[in-house]
Short mmCIF file of C-alpha atoms in Angstrom, two decimals:
data_model
loop_
_atom_site.label_atom_id
_atom_site.label_comp_id
_atom_site.label_asym_id
_atom_site.label_seq_id
_atom_site.Cartn_x
_atom_site.Cartn_y
_atom_site.Cartn_z
CA GLN A 204 120.15 89.88 108.80
CA VAL A 205 117.09 91.98 109.50
CA GLN A 206 113.91 90.10 110.34
CA LEU A 207 110.41 91.41 111.00
CA GLN A 208 107.58 89.80 112.96
CA GLU A 209 103.97 90.96 113.14
CA SER A 210 101.88 90.46 116.26
CA GLY A 211 98.39 91.32 117.42
CA PRO A 212 94.84 90.01 117.53
CA GLY A 213 93.73 87.82 114.68
CA LEU A 214 90.09 88.71 115.16
CA VAL A 215 88.60 92.19 115.41
CA LYS A 216 84.95 93.12 115.64
CA SER A 217 83.38 95.31 113.04
CA SER A 218 83.52 99.06 113.84
CA GLU A 219 86.36 98.53 116.30
CA THR A 220 90.07 99.30 115.98
CA LEU A 221 92.67 96.99 114.51
CA SER A 222 96.05 97.25 116.26
CA LEU A 223 99.20 95.47 115.12
CA THR A 224 102.86 95.67 116.09
CA CYS A 225 105.94 94.81 114.07
CA THR A 226 109.12 93.86 115.91
CA VAL A 227 112.39 94.36 114.07
CA SER A 228 115.37 92.16 114.91
CA GLY A 229 118.88 91.93 113.52
CA GLY A 230 119.02 95.65 112.85
CA SER A 231 118.01 99.02 114.23
CA ILE A 232 114.71 100.65 113.44
CA SER A 233 116.60 103.94 113.82
CA ASP A 234 118.67 103.23 110.70
CA SER A 235 118.28 106.50 108.84
CA SER A 236 118.54 104.87 105.42
CA HIS A 237 115.30 102.96 105.81
CA SER A 238 111.65 103.44 106.59
CA TRP A 239 109.09 100.92 107.79
CA ALA A 240 105.86 100.02 106.07
CA TRP A 241 102.58 98.17 106.44
CA ILE A 242 101.11 96.37 103.44
CA ARG A 243 98.00 94.21 103.36
CA GLN A 244 96.57 91.50 101.13
CA PRO A 245 92.95 90.37 101.18
CA THR A 246 92.60 86.64 100.60
CA GLY A 247 93.09 85.82 96.94
CA LYS A 248 93.81 89.44 96.03
CA GLY A 249 96.78 91.71 95.44
CA LEU A 250 99.02 93.81 97.61
CA GLU A 251 97.90 97.16 99.01
CA TRP A 252 100.31 99.61 100.61
CA ILE A 253 98.86 101.07 103.81
CA GLY A 254 101.51 103.47 105.04
CA THR A 255 105.12 104.15 105.92
CA ILE A 256 106.82 105.54 109.01
CA TYR A 257 110.31 106.84 109.62
CA TYR A 258 112.12 106.32 112.92
CA THR A 259 111.50 109.97 113.77
CA GLY A 260 107.78 109.27 113.79
CA SER A 261 107.07 111.02 110.52
CA ALA A 262 104.50 108.99 108.59
CA TYR A 263 102.52 109.04 105.37
CA TYR A 264 99.53 106.97 104.43
CA SER A 265 97.57 105.64 101.50
CA PRO A 266 95.01 108.25 100.49
CA SER A 267 92.26 105.61 100.53
CA LEU A 268 92.95 104.75 104.18
CA GLN A 269 94.37 108.00 105.52
CA SER A 270 91.31 108.98 107.52
CA ARG A 271 91.42 105.71 109.51
CA VAL A 272 95.14 104.93 109.81
CA THR A 273 97.74 105.88 112.39
CA MET A 274 101.25 104.51 112.56
CA SER A 275 103.71 104.95 115.41
CA VAL A 276 107.25 103.89 116.27
CA ASP A 277 108.95 102.86 119.51
CA THR A 278 112.68 103.01 119.00
CA SER A 279 113.41 101.71 122.51
CA LYS A 280 111.65 98.46 121.66
CA ASN A 281 112.65 98.40 117.97
CA GLN A 282 108.98 98.24 117.05
CA PHE A 283 106.48 100.08 114.92
CA SER A 284 102.73 99.83 115.03
CA LEU A 285 99.56 100.19 113.00
CA ARG A 286 96.12 101.33 114.12
CA LEU A 287 93.16 101.12 111.76
CA THR A 288 89.89 102.43 113.11
CA SER A 289 86.27 101.65 112.26
CA VAL A 290 87.10 98.37 110.55
CA THR A 291 84.68 96.50 108.30
CA ALA A 292 84.75 93.14 106.56
CA ALA A 293 86.68 94.82 103.73
CA ASP A 294 89.63 95.19 106.09
CA THR A 295 89.96 91.42 106.49
CA ALA A 296 93.39 90.61 105.10
CA VAL A 297 96.88 89.35 105.80
CA TYR A 298 98.83 92.31 107.13
CA TYR A 299 102.56 92.46 106.42
CA CYS A 300 105.20 94.74 107.83
CA ALA A 301 108.29 95.40 105.75
CA ARG A 302 111.45 97.44 105.66
CA GLN A 303 111.26 100.12 103.00
CA ILE A 304 114.36 101.18 101.12
CA MET A 305 113.99 104.83 100.23
CA THR A 306 116.67 105.80 97.77
CA PRO A 307 117.33 105.92 94.96
CA SER A 308 113.98 104.25 94.51
CA THR A 309 111.53 102.59 96.85
CA TRP A 310 111.18 98.90 97.49
CA PHE A 311 110.32 96.56 100.32
CA ASP A 312 112.79 94.04 101.68
CA PRO A 313 112.53 92.02 103.83
CA TRP A 314 108.91 91.34 104.77
CA GLY A 315 107.46 89.81 107.89
CA GLN A 316 105.64 86.51 107.60
CA GLY A 317 102.28 88.26 107.79
CA ILE A 318 99.35 88.02 110.18
CA LEU A 319 95.78 87.25 109.17
CA VAL A 320 93.29 89.64 110.65
CA THR A 321 89.63 88.77 110.31
CA VAL A 322 86.92 91.35 110.94
CA SER A 323 83.82 89.77 112.36
CA SER A 324 80.33 91.15 112.57
CA SER B 40 96.78 107.68 90.19
CA TYR B 41 99.30 105.34 88.63
CA VAL B 42 97.90 101.93 87.63
CA LEU B 43 100.21 99.03 86.77
CA THR B 44 98.66 96.42 84.48
CA GLN B 45 99.75 92.80 84.69
CA PRO B 46 98.25 89.75 82.96
CA PRO B 47 96.32 87.68 85.50
CA SER B 48 98.07 84.49 84.50
CA VAL B 49 100.98 83.11 82.52
CA SER B 50 101.57 79.41 81.84
CA VAL B 51 104.79 77.82 80.70
CA ALA B 52 106.25 74.34 80.41
CA PRO B 53 109.27 73.36 82.48
CA GLY B 54 112.53 74.39 80.87
CA GLN B 55 110.90 77.12 78.82
CA THR B 56 111.05 80.88 79.32
CA ALA B 57 108.33 82.82 81.13
CA ARG B 58 107.81 86.51 80.51
CA ILE B 59 105.58 88.52 82.83
CA THR B 60 104.75 92.07 81.82
CA CYS B 61 103.89 95.18 83.79
CA GLY B 62 102.45 97.99 81.74
CA GLU B 63 101.77 101.68 82.09
CA ASN B 64 102.44 104.80 80.04
CA ASN B 65 106.14 105.63 80.18
CA ILE B 66 106.89 103.07 82.88
CA GLY B 67 110.39 103.12 81.38
CA ASP B 68 110.85 106.46 83.12
CA LYS B 69 110.28 104.81 86.48
CA ILE B 70 112.22 102.25 88.49
CA VAL B 71 110.48 98.89 88.73
CA GLN B 72 110.70 96.21 91.37
CA TRP B 73 109.41 92.64 91.20
CA TYR B 74 108.28 90.35 94.02
CA GLN B 75 107.66 86.61 94.04
CA GLN B 76 104.98 85.26 96.37
CA LYS B 77 104.58 81.53 96.83
CA PRO B 78 101.38 80.17 98.42
CA GLY B 79 101.20 80.89 102.13
CA GLN B 80 104.39 82.93 102.10
CA ALA B 81 105.27 86.61 102.26
CA PRO B 82 106.42 88.36 99.08
CA LEU B 83 110.12 88.11 98.28
CA LEU B 84 112.02 90.80 96.38
CA VAL B 85 113.51 89.20 93.27
CA ILE B 86 114.34 92.28 91.17
CA SER B 87 115.06 95.85 92.21
CA PHE B 88 116.05 98.86 90.18
CA ASP B 89 114.55 97.36 86.97
CA SER B 90 117.11 94.56 86.64
CA ASP B 91 119.19 94.09 89.81
CA ARG B 92 119.01 90.73 91.53
CA PRO B 93 119.32 90.65 95.32
CA SER B 94 121.75 88.18 96.79
CA GLY B 95 120.47 84.64 96.52
CA ILE B 96 118.18 85.20 93.53
CA PRO B 97 119.19 82.93 90.64
CA GLU B 98 120.54 84.37 87.41
CA ARG B 99 117.63 82.71 85.59
CA ILE B 100 115.50 85.58 86.85
CA SER B 101 116.02 88.90 85.09
CA GLY B 102 114.23 92.18 84.54
CA SER B 103 114.00 94.88 81.92
CA ASN B 104 112.11 98.12 81.58
CA THR B 105 111.63 100.26 78.52
CA GLY B 106 108.90 102.36 76.97
CA ASN B 107 105.51 101.37 78.29
CA THR B 108 106.40 97.88 79.53
CA ALA B 109 108.55 96.34 82.22
CA THR B 110 109.22 92.63 81.90
CA LEU B 111 110.23 89.94 84.35
CA THR B 112 111.87 87.04 82.53
CA ILE B 113 112.39 83.62 84.08
CA SER B 114 114.55 81.32 81.99
CA ARG B 115 114.64 77.53 82.26
CA VAL B 116 111.48 77.57 84.35
CA GLU B 117 111.24 75.06 87.17
CA ALA B 118 108.29 73.79 89.17
CA GLY B 119 109.55 75.82 92.11
CA ASP B 120 109.04 79.06 90.17
CA GLU B 121 105.28 78.61 90.35
CA ALA B 122 104.08 81.65 92.27
CA ASP B 123 102.37 85.02 92.04
CA TYR B 124 104.56 87.84 90.78
CA TYR B 125 103.97 91.53 91.49
CA CYS B 126 105.58 94.60 89.98
CA GLN B 127 105.95 97.81 91.99
CA VAL B 128 107.00 101.40 91.36
CA TRP B 129 107.09 104.68 93.21
CA ASP B 130 104.40 107.04 91.95
CA SER B 131 106.02 110.45 92.17
CA SER B 132 102.78 112.25 91.34
CA SER B 133 101.07 110.98 94.48
CA ASP B 134 104.21 110.25 96.51
CA HIS B 135 103.45 106.68 97.34
CA PRO B 136 104.33 103.16 96.17
CA VAL B 137 102.06 101.31 93.75
CA PHE B 138 101.77 97.57 93.12
CA GLY B 139 100.55 95.83 90.02
CA GLY B 140 97.63 93.46 90.31
CA GLY B 141 99.82 90.39 90.20
CA THR B 142 100.38 87.53 87.74
CA LYS B 143 99.99 83.88 88.60
CA LEU B 144 102.74 81.84 86.97
CA THR B 145 101.71 78.24 86.35
CA VAL B 146 104.29 75.64 85.42
CA LEU B 147 102.55 73.06 83.24
#
């Protein structure tokens, strides 16, 4: 059974870079039938897709965040990562990583437990 | 871009049926997923492909999708069903996934 676990700092200063890692266990990140995604949720608000990466390193991002987001993958460690630059208070949220099923449609299952990242001034 | 409209809240008494809608023009042409999120927990996929239940999801939970509305139906509602529910589709025009705003289900 695939499980995902987010890790990284819970506090980031405004204007700096948020960096998170998701570790996949119980399955291979190199499984060609899946991709890997980051999704965030500000407190009390809805879900926002951030981006998706394939094990080859090919990635695509939300248009609203594209200029600040970079995702990467480390197949040797079964991990993928998120970098979000120039953060502001609006980036304070719980960040989830999830496995993304690609065909015939797209959905997310399972999800990590989430990590709260607070941007401080 | 594609916008999925959900009612902010739905309330239902225990044992009754809850229906949570997800609306957009011609959503019936898309494939809809539903997630359940209980307080302090990560979202859980409860319906994929409009109406398929993943293993472990009770038969009381079902989905449908036609025309301009997708519907998540929870029969014989229990206190444990109280949660936020989100619909999700793939927006082929922008090539990315889209979530609805979420519906809080309250069990009276």
